[in-house]
Short mmCIF file of C-alpha atoms and ligand atoms in Angstrom, two decimals:
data_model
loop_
_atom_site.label_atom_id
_atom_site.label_comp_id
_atom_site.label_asym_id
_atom_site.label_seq_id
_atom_site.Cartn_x
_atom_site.Cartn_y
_atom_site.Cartn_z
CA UNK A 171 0.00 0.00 0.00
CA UNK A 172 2.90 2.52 0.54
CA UNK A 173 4.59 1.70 -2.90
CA UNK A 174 7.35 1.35 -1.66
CA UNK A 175 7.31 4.14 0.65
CA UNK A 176 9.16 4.12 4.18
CA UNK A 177 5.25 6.17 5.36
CA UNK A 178 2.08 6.94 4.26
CA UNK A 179 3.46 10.42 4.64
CA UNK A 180 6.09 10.32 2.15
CA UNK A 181 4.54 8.68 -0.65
CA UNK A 182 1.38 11.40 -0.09
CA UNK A 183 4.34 14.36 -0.15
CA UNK A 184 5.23 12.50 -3.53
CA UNK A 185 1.82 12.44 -4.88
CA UNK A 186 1.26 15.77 -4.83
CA UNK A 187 1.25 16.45 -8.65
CA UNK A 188 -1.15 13.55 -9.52
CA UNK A 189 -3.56 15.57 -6.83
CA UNK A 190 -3.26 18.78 -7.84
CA UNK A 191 -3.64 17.83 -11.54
CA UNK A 192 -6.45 15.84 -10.36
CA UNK A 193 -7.98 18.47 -8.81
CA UNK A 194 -7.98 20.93 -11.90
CA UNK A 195 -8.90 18.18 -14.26
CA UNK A 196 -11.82 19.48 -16.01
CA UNK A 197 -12.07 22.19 -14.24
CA UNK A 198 -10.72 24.89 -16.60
CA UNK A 199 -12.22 24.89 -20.16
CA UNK A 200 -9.73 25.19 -23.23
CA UNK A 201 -11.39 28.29 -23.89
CA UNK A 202 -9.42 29.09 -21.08
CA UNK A 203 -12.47 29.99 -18.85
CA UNK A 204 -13.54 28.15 -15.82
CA UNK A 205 -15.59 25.50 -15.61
CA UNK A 206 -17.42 24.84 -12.44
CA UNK A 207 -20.64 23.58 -13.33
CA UNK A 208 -20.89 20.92 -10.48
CA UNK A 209 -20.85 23.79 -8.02
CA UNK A 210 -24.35 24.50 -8.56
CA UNK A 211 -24.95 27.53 -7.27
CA UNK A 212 -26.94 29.74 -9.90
CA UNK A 213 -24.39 32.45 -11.27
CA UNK A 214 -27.27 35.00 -10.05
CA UNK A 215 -26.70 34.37 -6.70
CA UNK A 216 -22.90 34.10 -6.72
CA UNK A 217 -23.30 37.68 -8.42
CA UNK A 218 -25.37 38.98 -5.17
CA UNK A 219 -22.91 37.56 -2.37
CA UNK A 220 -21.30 40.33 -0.88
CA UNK A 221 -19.26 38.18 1.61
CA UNK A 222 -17.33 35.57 2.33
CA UNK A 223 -16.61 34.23 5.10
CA UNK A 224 -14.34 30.72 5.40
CA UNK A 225 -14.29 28.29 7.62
CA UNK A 226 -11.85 25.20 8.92
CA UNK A 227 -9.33 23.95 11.38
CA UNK A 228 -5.69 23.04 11.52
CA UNK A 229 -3.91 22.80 8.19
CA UNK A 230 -7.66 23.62 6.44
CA UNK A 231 -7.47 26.65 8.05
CA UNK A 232 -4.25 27.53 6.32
CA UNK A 233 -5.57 27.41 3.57
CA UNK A 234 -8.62 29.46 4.13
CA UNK A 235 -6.09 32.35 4.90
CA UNK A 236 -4.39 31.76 2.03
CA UNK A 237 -7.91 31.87 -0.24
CA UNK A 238 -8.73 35.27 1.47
CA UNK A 239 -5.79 36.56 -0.14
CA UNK A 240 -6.81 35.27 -3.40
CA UNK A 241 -10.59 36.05 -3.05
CA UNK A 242 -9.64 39.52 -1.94
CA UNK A 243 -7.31 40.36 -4.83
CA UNK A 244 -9.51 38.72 -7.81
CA UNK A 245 -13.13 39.35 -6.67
CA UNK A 246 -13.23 42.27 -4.29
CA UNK A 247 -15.79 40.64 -2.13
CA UNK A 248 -14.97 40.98 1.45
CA UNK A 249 -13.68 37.86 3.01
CA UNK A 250 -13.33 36.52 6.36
CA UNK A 251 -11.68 33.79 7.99
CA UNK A 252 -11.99 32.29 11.05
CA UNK A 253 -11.09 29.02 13.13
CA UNK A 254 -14.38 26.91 13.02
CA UNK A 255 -14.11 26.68 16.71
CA UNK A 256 -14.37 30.34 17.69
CA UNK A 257 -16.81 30.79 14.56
CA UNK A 258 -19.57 28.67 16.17
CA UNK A 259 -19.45 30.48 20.22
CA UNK A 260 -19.09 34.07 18.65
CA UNK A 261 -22.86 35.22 17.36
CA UNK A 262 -21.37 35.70 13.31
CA UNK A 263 -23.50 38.03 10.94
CA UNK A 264 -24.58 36.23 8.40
CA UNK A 265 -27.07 36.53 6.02
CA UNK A 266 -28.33 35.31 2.69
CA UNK A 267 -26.14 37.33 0.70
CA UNK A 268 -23.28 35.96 2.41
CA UNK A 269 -21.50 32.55 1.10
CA UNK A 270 -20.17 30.15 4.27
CA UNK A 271 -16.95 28.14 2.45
CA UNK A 272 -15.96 25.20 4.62
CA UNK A 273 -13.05 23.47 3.99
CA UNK A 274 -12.04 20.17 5.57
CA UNK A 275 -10.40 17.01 4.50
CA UNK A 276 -12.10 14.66 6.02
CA UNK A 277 -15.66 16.08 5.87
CA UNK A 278 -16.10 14.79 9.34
CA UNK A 279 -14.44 17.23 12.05
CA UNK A 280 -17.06 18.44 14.48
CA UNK A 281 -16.01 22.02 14.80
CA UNK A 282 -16.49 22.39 11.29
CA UNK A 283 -19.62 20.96 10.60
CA UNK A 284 -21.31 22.68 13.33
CA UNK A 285 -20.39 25.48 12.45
CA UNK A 286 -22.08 24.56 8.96
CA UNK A 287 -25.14 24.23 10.29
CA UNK A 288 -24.92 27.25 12.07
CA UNK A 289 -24.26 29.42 8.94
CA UNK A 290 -26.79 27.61 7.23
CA UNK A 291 -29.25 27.81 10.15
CA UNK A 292 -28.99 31.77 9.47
CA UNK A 293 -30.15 31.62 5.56
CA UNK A 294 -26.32 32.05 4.44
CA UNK A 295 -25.10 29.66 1.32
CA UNK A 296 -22.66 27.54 2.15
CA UNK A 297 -20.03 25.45 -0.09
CA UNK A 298 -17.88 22.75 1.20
CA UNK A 299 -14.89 22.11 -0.08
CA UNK A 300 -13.74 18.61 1.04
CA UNK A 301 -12.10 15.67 0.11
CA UNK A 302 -14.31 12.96 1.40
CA UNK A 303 -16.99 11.43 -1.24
CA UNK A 304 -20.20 11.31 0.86
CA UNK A 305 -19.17 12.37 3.86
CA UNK A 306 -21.62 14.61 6.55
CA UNK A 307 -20.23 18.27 5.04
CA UNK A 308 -20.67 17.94 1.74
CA UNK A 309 -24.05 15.67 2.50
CA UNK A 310 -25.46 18.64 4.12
CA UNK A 311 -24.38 21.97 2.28
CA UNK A 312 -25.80 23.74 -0.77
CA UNK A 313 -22.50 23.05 -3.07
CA UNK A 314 -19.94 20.98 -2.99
CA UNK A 315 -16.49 21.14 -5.08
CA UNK A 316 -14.71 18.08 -4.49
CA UNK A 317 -10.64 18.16 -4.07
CA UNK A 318 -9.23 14.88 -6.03
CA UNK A 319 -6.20 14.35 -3.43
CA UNK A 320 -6.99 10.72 -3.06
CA UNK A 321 -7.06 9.02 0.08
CA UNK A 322 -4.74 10.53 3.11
CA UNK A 323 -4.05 8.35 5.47
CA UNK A 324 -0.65 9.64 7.36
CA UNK A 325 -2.42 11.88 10.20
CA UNK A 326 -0.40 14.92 8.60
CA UNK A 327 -2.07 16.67 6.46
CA UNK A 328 -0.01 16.89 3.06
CA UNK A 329 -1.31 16.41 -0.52
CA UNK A 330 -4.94 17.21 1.09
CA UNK A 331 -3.64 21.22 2.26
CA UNK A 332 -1.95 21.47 -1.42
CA UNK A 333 -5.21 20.34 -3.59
CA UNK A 334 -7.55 22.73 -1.02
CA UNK A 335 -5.47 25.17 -1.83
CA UNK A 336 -6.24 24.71 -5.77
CA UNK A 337 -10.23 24.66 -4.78
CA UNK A 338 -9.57 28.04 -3.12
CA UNK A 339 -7.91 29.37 -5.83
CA UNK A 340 -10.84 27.99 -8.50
CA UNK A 341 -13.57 28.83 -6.60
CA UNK A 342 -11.67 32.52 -6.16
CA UNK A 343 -11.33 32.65 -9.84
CA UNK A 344 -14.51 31.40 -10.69
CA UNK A 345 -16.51 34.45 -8.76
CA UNK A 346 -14.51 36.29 -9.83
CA UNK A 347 -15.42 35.51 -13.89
CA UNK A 348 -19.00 34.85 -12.62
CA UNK A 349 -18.75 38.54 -11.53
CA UNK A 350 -16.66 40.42 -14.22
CA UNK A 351 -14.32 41.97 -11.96
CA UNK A 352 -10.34 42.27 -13.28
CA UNK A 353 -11.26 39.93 -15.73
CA UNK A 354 -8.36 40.40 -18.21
CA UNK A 355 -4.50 39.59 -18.77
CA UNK A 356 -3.76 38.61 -14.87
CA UNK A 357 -6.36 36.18 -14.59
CA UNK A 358 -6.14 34.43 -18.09
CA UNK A 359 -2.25 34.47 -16.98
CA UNK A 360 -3.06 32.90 -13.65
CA UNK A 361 -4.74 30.24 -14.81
CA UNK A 362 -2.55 28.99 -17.38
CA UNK A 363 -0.18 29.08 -14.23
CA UNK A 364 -2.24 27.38 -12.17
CA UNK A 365 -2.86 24.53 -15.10
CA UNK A 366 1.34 24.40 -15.10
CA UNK A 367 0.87 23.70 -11.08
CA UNK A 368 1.54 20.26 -11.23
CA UNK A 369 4.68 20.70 -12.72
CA UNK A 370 6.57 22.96 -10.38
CA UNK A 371 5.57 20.97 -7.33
CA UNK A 372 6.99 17.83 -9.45
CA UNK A 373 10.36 20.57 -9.67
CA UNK A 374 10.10 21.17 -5.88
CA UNK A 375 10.38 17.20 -5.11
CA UNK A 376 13.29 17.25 -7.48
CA UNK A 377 15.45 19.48 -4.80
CA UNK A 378 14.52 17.91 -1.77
CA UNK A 379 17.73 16.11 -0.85
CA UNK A 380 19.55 19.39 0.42
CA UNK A 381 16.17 19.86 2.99
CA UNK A 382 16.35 16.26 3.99
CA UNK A 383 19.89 16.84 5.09
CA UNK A 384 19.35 20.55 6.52
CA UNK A 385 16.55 18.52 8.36
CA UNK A 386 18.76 15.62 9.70
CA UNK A 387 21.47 18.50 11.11
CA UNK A 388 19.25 20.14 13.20
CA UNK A 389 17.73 17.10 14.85
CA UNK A 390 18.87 18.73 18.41
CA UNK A 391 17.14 22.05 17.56
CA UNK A 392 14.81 22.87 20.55
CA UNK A 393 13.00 25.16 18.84
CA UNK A 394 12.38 26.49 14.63
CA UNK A 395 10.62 29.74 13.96
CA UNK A 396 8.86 30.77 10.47
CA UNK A 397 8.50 33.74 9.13
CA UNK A 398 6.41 35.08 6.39
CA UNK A 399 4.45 37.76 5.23
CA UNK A 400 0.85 38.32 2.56
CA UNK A 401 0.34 34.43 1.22
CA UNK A 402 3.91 33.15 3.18
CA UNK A 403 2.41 34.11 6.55
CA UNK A 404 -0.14 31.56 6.78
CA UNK A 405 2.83 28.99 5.52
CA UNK A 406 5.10 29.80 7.83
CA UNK A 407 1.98 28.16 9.84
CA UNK A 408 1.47 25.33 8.20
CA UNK A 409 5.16 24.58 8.62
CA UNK A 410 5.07 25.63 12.17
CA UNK A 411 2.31 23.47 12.79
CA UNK A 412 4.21 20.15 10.53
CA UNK A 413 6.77 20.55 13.03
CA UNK A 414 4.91 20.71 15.89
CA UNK A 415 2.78 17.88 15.35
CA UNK A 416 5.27 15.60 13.44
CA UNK A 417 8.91 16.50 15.47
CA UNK A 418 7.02 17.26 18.69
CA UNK A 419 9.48 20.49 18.67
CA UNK A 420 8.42 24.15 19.63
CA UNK A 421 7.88 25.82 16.66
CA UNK A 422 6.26 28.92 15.69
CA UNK A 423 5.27 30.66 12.74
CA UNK A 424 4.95 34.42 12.77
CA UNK A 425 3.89 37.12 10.13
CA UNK A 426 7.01 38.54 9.39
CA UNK A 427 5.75 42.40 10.49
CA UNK A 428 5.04 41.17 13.92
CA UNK A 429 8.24 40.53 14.79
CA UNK A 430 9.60 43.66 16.02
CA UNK A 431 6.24 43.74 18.20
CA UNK A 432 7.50 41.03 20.22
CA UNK A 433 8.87 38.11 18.63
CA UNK A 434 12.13 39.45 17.71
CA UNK A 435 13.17 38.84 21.18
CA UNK A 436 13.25 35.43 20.74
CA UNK A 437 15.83 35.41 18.43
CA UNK A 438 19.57 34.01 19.99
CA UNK A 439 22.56 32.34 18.59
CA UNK A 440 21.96 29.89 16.43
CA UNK A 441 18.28 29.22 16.59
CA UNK A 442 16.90 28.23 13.22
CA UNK A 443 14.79 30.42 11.97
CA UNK A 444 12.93 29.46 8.52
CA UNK A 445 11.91 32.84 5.93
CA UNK A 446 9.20 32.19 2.93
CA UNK A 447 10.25 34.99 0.50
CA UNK A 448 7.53 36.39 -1.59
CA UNK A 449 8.67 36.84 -4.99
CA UNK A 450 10.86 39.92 -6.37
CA UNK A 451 8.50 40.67 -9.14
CA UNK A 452 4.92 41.87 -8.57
CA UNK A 453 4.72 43.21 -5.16
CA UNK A 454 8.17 43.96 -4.54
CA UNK A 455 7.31 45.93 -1.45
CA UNK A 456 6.78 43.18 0.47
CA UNK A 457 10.14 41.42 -0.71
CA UNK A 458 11.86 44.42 0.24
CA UNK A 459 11.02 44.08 3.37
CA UNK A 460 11.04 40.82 4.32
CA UNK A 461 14.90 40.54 3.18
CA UNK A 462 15.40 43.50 5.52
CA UNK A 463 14.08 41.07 8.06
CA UNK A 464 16.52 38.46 6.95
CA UNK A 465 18.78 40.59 7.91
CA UNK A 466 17.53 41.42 10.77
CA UNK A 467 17.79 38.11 12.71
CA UNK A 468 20.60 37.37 10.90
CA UNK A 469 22.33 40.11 13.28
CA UNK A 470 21.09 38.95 16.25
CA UNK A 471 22.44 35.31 15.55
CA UNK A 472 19.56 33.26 13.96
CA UNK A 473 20.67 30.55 11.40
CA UNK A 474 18.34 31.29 8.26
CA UNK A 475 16.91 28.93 6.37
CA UNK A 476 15.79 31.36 3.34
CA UNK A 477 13.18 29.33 0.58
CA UNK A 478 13.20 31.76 -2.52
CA UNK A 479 12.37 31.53 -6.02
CA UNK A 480 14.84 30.46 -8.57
CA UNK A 481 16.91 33.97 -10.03
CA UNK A 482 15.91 35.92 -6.60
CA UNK A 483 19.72 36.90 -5.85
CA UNK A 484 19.11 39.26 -3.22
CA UNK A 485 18.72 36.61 -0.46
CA UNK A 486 21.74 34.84 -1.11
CA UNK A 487 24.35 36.82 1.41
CA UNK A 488 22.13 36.55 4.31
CA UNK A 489 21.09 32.75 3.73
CA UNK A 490 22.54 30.17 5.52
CA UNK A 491 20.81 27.89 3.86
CA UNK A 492 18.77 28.54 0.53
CA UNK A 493 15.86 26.29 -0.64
CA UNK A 494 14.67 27.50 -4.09
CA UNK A 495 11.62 27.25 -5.40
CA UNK A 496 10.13 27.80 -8.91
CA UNK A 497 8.97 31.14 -10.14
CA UNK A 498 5.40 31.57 -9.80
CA UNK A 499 2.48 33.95 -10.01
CA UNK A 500 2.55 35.50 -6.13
CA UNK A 501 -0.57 34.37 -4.93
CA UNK A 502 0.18 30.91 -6.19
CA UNK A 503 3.43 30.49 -4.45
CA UNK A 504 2.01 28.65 -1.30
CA UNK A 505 1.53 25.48 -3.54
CA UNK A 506 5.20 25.09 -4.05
CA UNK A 507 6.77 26.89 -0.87
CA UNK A 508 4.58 24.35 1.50
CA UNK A 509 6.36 21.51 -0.36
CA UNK A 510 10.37 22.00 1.55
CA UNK A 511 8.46 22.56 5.12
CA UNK A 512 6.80 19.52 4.53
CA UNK A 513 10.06 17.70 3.53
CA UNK A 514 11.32 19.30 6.35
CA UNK A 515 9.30 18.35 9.33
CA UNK A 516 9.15 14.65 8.16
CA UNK A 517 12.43 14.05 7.93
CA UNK A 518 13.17 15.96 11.03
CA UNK A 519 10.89 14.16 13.28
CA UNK A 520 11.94 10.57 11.34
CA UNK A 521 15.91 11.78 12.28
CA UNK A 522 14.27 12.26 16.32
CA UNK A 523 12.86 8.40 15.55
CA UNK A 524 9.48 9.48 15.60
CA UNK A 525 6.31 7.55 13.71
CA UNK A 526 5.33 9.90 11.56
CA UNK A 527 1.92 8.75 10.09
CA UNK A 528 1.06 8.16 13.52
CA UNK A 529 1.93 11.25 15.73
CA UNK A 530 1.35 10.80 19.50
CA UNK A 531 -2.04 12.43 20.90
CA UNK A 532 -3.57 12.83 17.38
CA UNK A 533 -6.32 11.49 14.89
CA UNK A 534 -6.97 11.69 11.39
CA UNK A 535 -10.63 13.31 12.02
CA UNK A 536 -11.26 15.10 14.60
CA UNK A 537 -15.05 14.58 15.17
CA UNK A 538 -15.82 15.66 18.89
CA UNK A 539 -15.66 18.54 20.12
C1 LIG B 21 -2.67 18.88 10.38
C2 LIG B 21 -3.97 18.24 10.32
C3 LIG B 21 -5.12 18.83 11.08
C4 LIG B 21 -6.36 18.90 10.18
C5 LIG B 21 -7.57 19.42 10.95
C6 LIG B 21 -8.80 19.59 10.07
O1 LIG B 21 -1.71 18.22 9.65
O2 LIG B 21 -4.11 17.24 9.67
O3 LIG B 21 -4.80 20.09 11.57
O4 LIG B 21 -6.07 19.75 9.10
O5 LIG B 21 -7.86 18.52 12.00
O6 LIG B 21 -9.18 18.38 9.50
P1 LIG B 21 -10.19 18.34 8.29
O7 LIG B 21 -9.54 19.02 7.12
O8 LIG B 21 -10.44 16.89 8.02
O9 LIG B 21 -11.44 19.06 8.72
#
């Protein structure tokens, strides 16, 4: 069952392609347009939502922050996002005009399905994007768009959090042609990006072996901080949260602005300190900034671990190690900057002799409360 595989977790990392090419498959039209009939929800009422708010837990959550950025940028509808657990005990404004996106692997953790009833229980639309055929989410909400990741069964969440992240980015897309806004040049260019996906994560597994062995040397690490700022925040997250779960170490991930508001003072000789680095092109700003940050840490003694795109030579003096990733449209970058922390954290945790498809304290669904 694991071809071959040492884990479950390891052959899913590898299968990432196959699901992200299975989960646009279809899905965009070779008119170039999207085609998202399955959703079901009449293009009339996608045209009257005037928010959206997301919902999800753990790694889902991740990617609902990342999707805000997207659905933000493309549509300019309003977007929340919030943990599924707060969500539910908070008294949320909803109404019919807004559209409730839940997003969950399994279509089974409790948080998250209560609080799609709730939404739902206040006239608001909701669309689940899961992973599960038939299970109790997409069962009970108004539209469902299916993510084609296969079956995960390492507790980690891996190839799942990388095809969710393509539903976020369709379903982004998609009200966004539904609605005519910035329909033009970026977004036909986007989405023949997004169709070339599949590709540069295949690139990304290509250039693991340096990670593995980055990985392996700081086995004794107490503790690994990530940084990142716009769509890298919410992965310095996601591979604060791999490490956590999988290496049982302290990690953290911070937005990368925050960290003269407090987290800076954390920083001490040699502590490992990981940096997602927007790209150079597009919003430059923000890459500006963050390699000022680099720089920053760098002074006080952190050991950087700086993942970049390819031809980004501004990072290279303050990286102690550089992890380079493929050049990629900047709201798109998550699906292959994810891939190294994920690399990472397994091979950490299998260096501490740790089961990794089987982390202590955890399950793969999450269905009480
Ligand atoms: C992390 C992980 C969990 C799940 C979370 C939500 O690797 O697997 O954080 O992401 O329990 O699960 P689903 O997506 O099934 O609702």
């Amino acid at each position: 069952e694991k071809d071959g595989y040492d884990y479950f977790m390891l052959k899913e990392i590898a299968e990432q392609p196959k699901a992200v090419a299975d989960t646009l498959l279809g899905r965009i039209g070779t008119d170039g347009r999207l085609r998202l009939d399955e959703v079901r929800i009449p293009d009339q009422v996608l045209r009257e939502v005037d928010k959206v708010v997301i919902i999800a837990c753990g790694t889902s959550f991740h990617a609902a922050m990342i999707a805000k950025y997207a659905i933000e940028h493309w549509t300019r509808v309003p977007c929340e996002v919030e943990l599924a657990s707060e969500f539910r005990y908070r008294d949320p404004i909803l109404d019919r005009q807004t559209l409730v996106i839940t997003i969950s692997q399994s279509g089974e953790t409790m948080d998250t399905l209560m609080a799609q009833r709730h939404a739902r229980e206040q006239g608001a639309k909701v669309l689940a994007i899961c992973n599960t055929n038939g299970s109790t989410m997409p069962r009970e909400a108004d539209a469902v768009l299916y993510t084609h990741a296969g079956p995960e069964v390492a507790v980690a969440s891996t190839k799942a959090f990388l095809t969710q992240l393509v539903a976020c980015y369709l379903v982004a897309l998609y009200l966004g042609q539904v609605r005519g806004t910035k329909w033009g040049d970026e977004i036909t260019e986007v989405i023949e990006q997004l169709a070339a996906m599949p590709k540069q994560v295949e690139k990304v597994l290509d250039t693991m072996e340096p990670v593995r062995d980055l990985a392996r040397s700081l086995r004794d690490a107490t503790s690994v901080l990530f940084l990142g700022r716009h769509v890298g925040f919410p992965v310095a997250l996601e591979g604060a949260l791999k490490l956590k779960e999988l290496a049982y170490m302290h990690a953290e991930g911070f937005a990368a602005g925050e960290l003269k508001h407090g987290p800076i003072a954390l920083i001490e000789d040699g502590l490992p300190v990981v940096v997602v680095v927007p790209s150079p092109r597009g919003r430059s700003v923000l890459h500006d900034k963050i390699v000022s940050n680099i720089q920053e840490i760098r002074a006080r003694g952190a050991k950087t671990i700086v993942i970049a795109e390819e031809g980004d030579e501004t990072v290279v003096p303050y990286a102690d190690h550089l992890i380079r990733i493929p050049v990629t449209p900047v709201l798109l970058q998550p699906l292959v900057a994810t891939v190294p922390l994920q690399v990472f954290a397994c091979e950490l945790a299998t260096a501490k002799g740790h089961e990794v498809d089987q982390p202590r304290n955890l399950a793969k669904s999450v269905t009480v409360e």
